[in-house]
Amino acid sequence: MPIFEFRCTECGDVFEKLFVGSDDSVELKCPQCGCETLDRVLSQTNYVMGAGPGGAKPKLTEKSCAGGNKCFTLDIPGPSK
Ligand SMILES: [Zn+2]
């Protein structure tokens, strides 16, 4: 089961969220302050763990952004809203 990390843009709290394949109604909000403005934090370890047997793997694409910073896009397979 893929686990993704998120960081709250309001209070800065970082938490992990487990995505269960059969549940397409994942609620995403900060456990500390309850707001829903979150940045996704990519964890390589969790990304590897998320590659379950027989399941589609999240697709991580690295690219260069303005200012020389690296950024990533992550496509999560499975049910989508
Ligand atoms: Zn928060």
mmCIF file of N, CA and C and ligand atoms in Angstrom:
data_model
loop_
_atom_site.group_PDB
_atom_site.id
_atom_site.type_symbol
_atom_site.label_atom_id
_atom_site.label_comp_id
_atom_site.label_asym_id
_atom_site.label_seq_id
_atom_site.Cartn_x
_atom_site.Cartn_y
_atom_site.Cartn_z
ATOM 1 N N MET A 1 0.853 -1.196 0.000
ATOM 2 C CA MET A 1 0.000 0.000 0.000
ATOM 3 C C MET A 1 0.886 1.243 0.000
ATOM 4 N N PRO A 2 0.616 2.105 -0.901
ATOM 5 C CA PRO A 2 1.449 3.313 -0.977
ATOM 6 C C PRO A 2 1.215 4.241 0.200
ATOM 7 N N ILE A 3 2.301 4.745 0.706
ATOM 8 C CA ILE A 3 2.220 5.731 1.776
ATOM 9 C C ILE A 3 2.851 7.013 1.262
ATOM 10 N N PHE A 4 2.151 8.096 1.429
ATOM 11 C CA PHE A 4 2.681 9.375 0.990
ATOM 12 C C PHE A 4 2.752 10.330 2.165
ATOM 13 N N GLU A 5 3.730 11.191 2.092
ATOM 14 C CA GLU A 5 3.880 12.185 3.146
ATOM 15 C C GLU A 5 3.349 13.527 2.665
ATOM 16 N N PHE A 6 2.750 14.216 3.578
ATOM 17 C CA PHE A 6 2.232 15.535 3.268
ATOM 18 C C PHE A 6 2.690 16.524 4.328
ATOM 19 N N ARG A 7 2.827 17.759 3.909
ATOM 20 C CA ARG A 7 3.188 18.813 4.840
ATOM 21 C C ARG A 7 2.117 19.884 4.809
ATOM 22 N N CYS A 8 1.665 20.222 5.980
ATOM 23 C CA CYS A 8 0.640 21.254 6.096
ATOM 24 C C CYS A 8 1.256 22.617 5.803
ATOM 25 N N THR A 9 0.609 23.369 4.942
ATOM 26 C CA THR A 9 1.136 24.689 4.608
ATOM 27 C C THR A 9 0.768 25.715 5.672
ATOM 28 N N GLU A 10 -0.115 25.352 6.561
ATOM 29 C CA GLU A 10 -0.543 26.279 7.600
ATOM 30 C C GLU A 10 0.355 26.201 8.831
ATOM 31 N N CYS A 11 0.522 24.982 9.358
ATOM 32 C CA CYS A 11 1.277 24.846 10.600
ATOM 33 C C CYS A 11 2.600 24.105 10.400
ATOM 34 N N GLY A 12 2.830 23.599 9.181
ATOM 35 C CA GLY A 12 4.109 22.974 8.892
ATOM 36 C C GLY A 12 4.235 21.537 9.363
ATOM 37 N N ASP A 13 3.168 20.991 9.877
ATOM 38 C CA ASP A 13 3.210 19.612 10.350
ATOM 39 C C ASP A 13 3.349 18.653 9.167
ATOM 40 N N VAL A 14 4.201 17.655 9.338
ATOM 41 C CA VAL A 14 4.383 16.629 8.304
ATOM 42 C C VAL A 14 3.789 15.325 8.802
ATOM 43 N N PHE A 15 2.976 14.713 7.971
ATOM 44 C CA PHE A 15 2.350 13.460 8.376
ATOM 45 C C PHE A 15 2.276 12.522 7.185
ATOM 46 N N GLU A 16 2.103 11.266 7.491
ATOM 47 C CA GLU A 16 1.996 10.258 6.446
ATOM 48 C C GLU A 16 0.546 9.870 6.234
ATOM 49 N N LYS A 17 0.235 9.581 4.991
ATOM 50 C CA LYS A 17 -1.119 9.149 4.674
ATOM 51 C C LYS A 17 -1.057 7.853 3.886
ATOM 52 N N LEU A 18 -1.757 6.884 4.365
ATOM 53 C CA LEU A 18 -1.801 5.584 3.696
ATOM 54 C C LEU A 18 -2.961 5.546 2.715
ATOM 55 N N PHE A 19 -2.621 5.200 1.482
ATOM 56 C CA PHE A 19 -3.670 5.114 0.475
ATOM 57 C C PHE A 19 -4.048 3.656 0.243
ATOM 58 N N VAL A 20 -5.269 3.338 0.516
ATOM 59 C CA VAL A 20 -5.756 1.990 0.293
ATOM 60 C C VAL A 20 -6.429 1.960 -1.084
ATOM 61 N N GLY A 21 -6.037 0.978 -1.876
ATOM 62 C CA GLY A 21 -6.462 0.945 -3.272
ATOM 63 C C GLY A 21 -7.958 0.956 -3.475
ATOM 64 N N SER A 22 -8.682 0.331 -2.574
ATOM 65 C CA SER A 22 -10.117 0.209 -2.772
ATOM 66 C C SER A 22 -10.885 1.419 -2.248
ATOM 67 N N ASP A 23 -10.161 2.308 -1.613
ATOM 68 C CA ASP A 23 -10.814 3.479 -1.036
ATOM 69 C C ASP A 23 -10.481 4.709 -1.861
ATOM 70 N N ASP A 24 -11.458 5.195 -2.596
ATOM 71 C CA ASP A 24 -11.193 6.353 -3.444
ATOM 72 C C ASP A 24 -11.673 7.646 -2.800
ATOM 73 N N SER A 25 -12.040 7.547 -1.537
ATOM 74 C CA SER A 25 -12.499 8.756 -0.854
ATOM 75 C C SER A 25 -11.553 9.070 0.311
ATOM 76 N N VAL A 26 -10.305 9.271 -0.074
ATOM 77 C CA VAL A 26 -9.296 9.559 0.933
ATOM 78 C C VAL A 26 -9.453 10.994 1.419
ATOM 79 N N GLU A 27 -9.520 11.119 2.706
ATOM 80 C CA GLU A 27 -9.634 12.447 3.287
ATOM 81 C C GLU A 27 -8.257 12.979 3.622
ATOM 82 N N LEU A 28 -7.955 14.095 3.063
ATOM 83 C CA LEU A 28 -6.648 14.680 3.293
ATOM 84 C C LEU A 28 -6.783 15.977 4.054
ATOM 85 N N LYS A 29 -6.383 15.926 5.310
ATOM 86 C CA LYS A 29 -6.284 17.177 6.041
ATOM 87 C C LYS A 29 -5.291 17.031 7.177
ATOM 88 N N CYS A 30 -4.809 18.141 7.623
ATOM 89 C CA CYS A 30 -3.781 18.172 8.645
ATOM 90 C C CYS A 30 -4.314 17.634 9.973
ATOM 91 N N PRO A 31 -3.592 16.667 10.564
ATOM 92 C CA PRO A 31 -4.032 16.123 11.849
ATOM 93 C C PRO A 31 -3.849 17.115 12.991
ATOM 94 N N GLN A 32 -3.053 18.135 12.752
ATOM 95 C CA GLN A 32 -2.780 19.104 13.808
ATOM 96 C C GLN A 32 -3.806 20.232 13.831
ATOM 97 N N CYS A 33 -4.012 20.834 12.659
ATOM 98 C CA CYS A 33 -4.896 22.005 12.643
ATOM 99 C C CYS A 33 -6.152 21.780 11.803
ATOM 100 N N GLY A 34 -6.165 20.666 11.053
ATOM 101 C CA GLY A 34 -7.388 20.327 10.335
ATOM 102 C C GLY A 34 -7.567 21.018 8.998
ATOM 103 N N CYS A 35 -6.601 21.824 8.600
ATOM 104 C CA CYS A 35 -6.752 22.501 7.322
ATOM 105 C C CYS A 35 -6.429 21.537 6.183
ATOM 106 N N GLU A 36 -6.831 21.903 4.984
ATOM 107 C CA GLU A 36 -6.684 21.000 3.846
ATOM 108 C C GLU A 36 -5.711 21.529 2.802
ATOM 109 N N THR A 37 -4.918 22.496 3.183
ATOM 110 C CA THR A 37 -3.917 23.019 2.255
ATOM 111 C C THR A 37 -2.601 22.325 2.542
ATOM 112 N N LEU A 38 -2.289 21.328 1.706
ATOM 113 C CA LEU A 38 -1.155 20.461 1.968
ATOM 114 C C LEU A 38 -0.210 20.412 0.774
ATOM 115 N N ASP A 39 1.066 20.302 1.081
ATOM 116 C CA ASP A 39 2.059 20.018 0.055
ATOM 117 C C ASP A 39 2.433 18.546 0.157
ATOM 118 N N ARG A 40 2.593 17.930 -0.983
ATOM 119 C CA ARG A 40 3.019 16.534 -0.941
ATOM 120 C C ARG A 40 4.543 16.460 -0.790
ATOM 121 N N VAL A 41 4.964 15.647 0.155
ATOM 122 C CA VAL A 41 6.387 15.424 0.368
ATOM 123 C C VAL A 41 6.711 14.025 -0.130
ATOM 124 N N LEU A 42 7.649 13.981 -1.049
ATOM 125 C CA LEU A 42 7.972 12.684 -1.628
ATOM 126 C C LEU A 42 9.053 11.990 -0.824
ATOM 127 N N SER A 43 8.764 10.799 -0.407
ATOM 128 C CA SER A 43 9.712 9.988 0.341
ATOM 129 C C SER A 43 10.102 8.790 -0.509
ATOM 130 N N GLN A 44 11.377 8.685 -0.810
ATOM 131 C CA GLN A 44 11.820 7.609 -1.683
ATOM 132 C C GLN A 44 11.557 6.245 -1.051
ATOM 133 N N THR A 45 11.768 6.176 0.242
ATOM 134 C CA THR A 45 11.545 4.907 0.943
ATOM 135 C C THR A 45 10.089 4.478 0.850
ATOM 136 N N ASN A 46 9.217 5.409 1.127
ATOM 137 C CA ASN A 46 7.809 5.082 1.066
ATOM 138 C C ASN A 46 7.366 4.787 -0.360
ATOM 139 N N TYR A 47 8.015 5.468 -1.292
ATOM 140 C CA TYR A 47 7.677 5.230 -2.686
ATOM 141 C C TYR A 47 7.979 3.781 -3.052
ATOM 142 N N VAL A 48 9.126 3.286 -2.612
ATOM 143 C CA VAL A 48 9.495 1.903 -2.899
ATOM 144 C C VAL A 48 8.543 0.946 -2.205
ATOM 145 N N MET A 49 8.213 1.266 -0.978
ATOM 146 C CA MET A 49 7.288 0.427 -0.227
ATOM 147 C C MET A 49 5.921 0.356 -0.892
ATOM 148 N N GLY A 50 5.600 1.423 -1.613
ATOM 149 C CA GLY A 50 4.281 1.491 -2.220
ATOM 150 C C GLY A 50 4.129 0.604 -3.442
ATOM 151 N N ALA A 51 5.237 0.084 -3.929
ATOM 152 C CA ALA A 51 5.167 -0.753 -5.112
ATOM 153 C C ALA A 51 4.747 -2.165 -4.720
ATOM 154 N N GLY A 52 3.495 -2.349 -4.544
ATOM 155 C CA GLY A 52 2.986 -3.629 -4.082
ATOM 156 C C GLY A 52 2.976 -4.674 -5.177
ATOM 157 N N PRO A 53 2.933 -5.913 -4.789
ATOM 158 C CA PRO A 53 2.915 -7.006 -5.766
ATOM 159 C C PRO A 53 1.644 -6.970 -6.605
ATOM 160 N N GLY A 54 1.825 -6.990 -7.903
ATOM 161 C CA GLY A 54 0.679 -7.024 -8.793
ATOM 162 C C GLY A 54 -0.032 -5.699 -8.964
ATOM 163 N N GLY A 55 0.361 -4.740 -8.168
ATOM 164 C CA GLY A 55 -0.306 -3.453 -8.245
ATOM 165 C C GLY A 55 0.430 -2.501 -9.145
ATOM 166 N N ALA A 56 -0.276 -1.507 -9.619
ATOM 167 C CA ALA A 56 0.368 -0.490 -10.423
ATOM 168 C C ALA A 56 1.246 0.363 -9.524
ATOM 169 N N LYS A 57 2.369 0.759 -10.059
ATOM 170 C CA LYS A 57 3.292 1.548 -9.257
ATOM 171 C C LYS A 57 3.058 3.031 -9.505
ATOM 172 N N PRO A 58 3.190 3.791 -8.448
ATOM 173 C CA PRO A 58 3.164 5.242 -8.652
ATOM 174 C C PRO A 58 4.304 5.643 -9.566
ATOM 175 N N LYS A 59 4.030 6.548 -10.461
ATOM 176 C CA LYS A 59 5.033 6.937 -11.441
ATOM 177 C C LYS A 59 5.637 8.275 -11.026
ATOM 178 N N LEU A 60 6.936 8.216 -10.776
ATOM 179 C CA LEU A 60 7.632 9.402 -10.312
ATOM 180 C C LEU A 60 8.460 9.975 -11.445
ATOM 181 N N THR A 61 8.225 11.220 -11.752
ATOM 182 C CA THR A 61 8.945 11.856 -12.838
ATOM 183 C C THR A 61 9.727 13.045 -12.297
ATOM 184 N N GLU A 62 11.020 13.014 -12.529
ATOM 185 C CA GLU A 62 11.861 14.115 -12.062
ATOM 186 C C GLU A 62 12.066 15.101 -13.193
ATOM 187 N N LYS A 63 12.029 16.350 -12.856
ATOM 188 C CA LYS A 63 12.272 17.360 -13.874
ATOM 189 C C LYS A 63 12.918 18.572 -13.232
ATOM 190 N N SER A 64 13.472 19.391 -14.068
ATOM 191 C CA SER A 64 14.124 20.597 -13.563
ATOM 192 C C SER A 64 13.156 21.763 -13.605
ATOM 193 N N CYS A 65 13.214 22.551 -12.566
ATOM 194 C CA CYS A 65 12.344 23.709 -12.505
ATOM 195 C C CYS A 65 13.175 24.980 -12.528
ATOM 196 N N ALA A 66 12.514 26.087 -12.630
ATOM 197 C CA ALA A 66 13.183 27.382 -12.638
ATOM 198 C C ALA A 66 14.010 27.558 -11.366
ATOM 199 N N GLY A 67 15.174 28.141 -11.521
ATOM 200 C CA GLY A 67 16.027 28.351 -10.366
ATOM 201 C C GLY A 67 16.943 27.180 -10.086
ATOM 202 N N GLY A 68 16.921 26.180 -10.953
ATOM 203 C CA GLY A 68 17.821 25.049 -10.787
ATOM 204 C C GLY A 68 17.336 24.026 -9.781
ATOM 205 N N ASN A 69 16.154 24.228 -9.260
ATOM 206 C CA ASN A 69 15.635 23.261 -8.294
ATOM 207 C C ASN A 69 15.048 22.052 -9.009
ATOM 208 N N LYS A 70 15.118 20.939 -8.340
ATOM 209 C CA LYS A 70 14.476 19.749 -8.877
ATOM 210 C C LYS A 70 13.070 19.653 -8.318
ATOM 211 N N CYS A 71 12.171 19.253 -9.160
ATOM 212 C CA CYS A 71 10.841 18.968 -8.652
ATOM 213 C C CYS A 71 10.330 17.675 -9.273
ATOM 214 N N PHE A 72 9.312 17.174 -8.678
ATOM 215 C CA PHE A 72 8.822 15.868 -9.078
ATOM 216 C C PHE A 72 7.325 15.920 -9.320
ATOM 217 N N THR A 73 6.904 15.085 -10.217
ATOM 218 C CA THR A 73 5.470 14.866 -10.346
ATOM 219 C C THR A 73 5.203 13.399 -10.046
ATOM 220 N N LEU A 74 4.153 13.157 -9.340
ATOM 221 C CA LEU A 74 3.827 11.791 -8.948
ATOM 222 C C LEU A 74 2.420 11.449 -9.423
ATOM 223 N N ASP A 75 2.349 10.443 -10.259
ATOM 224 C CA ASP A 75 1.047 9.986 -10.726
ATOM 225 C C ASP A 75 0.653 8.752 -9.931
ATOM 226 N N ILE A 76 -0.411 8.843 -9.192
ATOM 227 C CA ILE A 76 -0.872 7.723 -8.389
ATOM 228 C C ILE A 76 -1.894 6.925 -9.186
ATOM 229 N N PRO A 77 -1.571 5.678 -9.471
ATOM 230 C CA PRO A 77 -2.512 4.844 -10.240
ATOM 231 C C PRO A 77 -3.699 4.428 -9.393
ATOM 232 N N GLY A 78 -4.680 3.905 -10.038
ATOM 233 C CA GLY A 78 -5.838 3.405 -9.307
ATOM 234 C C GLY A 78 -7.013 4.358 -9.393
ATOM 235 N N PRO A 79 -7.952 4.159 -8.504
ATOM 236 C CA PRO A 79 -9.172 4.963 -8.533
ATOM 237 C C PRO A 79 -8.860 6.437 -8.398
ATOM 238 N N SER A 80 -9.533 7.235 -9.192
ATOM 239 C CA SER A 80 -9.341 8.670 -9.091
ATOM 240 C C SER A 80 -10.704 9.336 -8.969
ATOM 241 N N LYS A 81 -10.693 10.528 -8.416
ATOM 242 C CA LYS A 81 -11.947 11.224 -8.202
ATOM 243 C C LYS A 81 -12.469 11.819 -9.505
HETATM 244 ZN ZN ZN B 1 -1.779 22.135 9.958
#
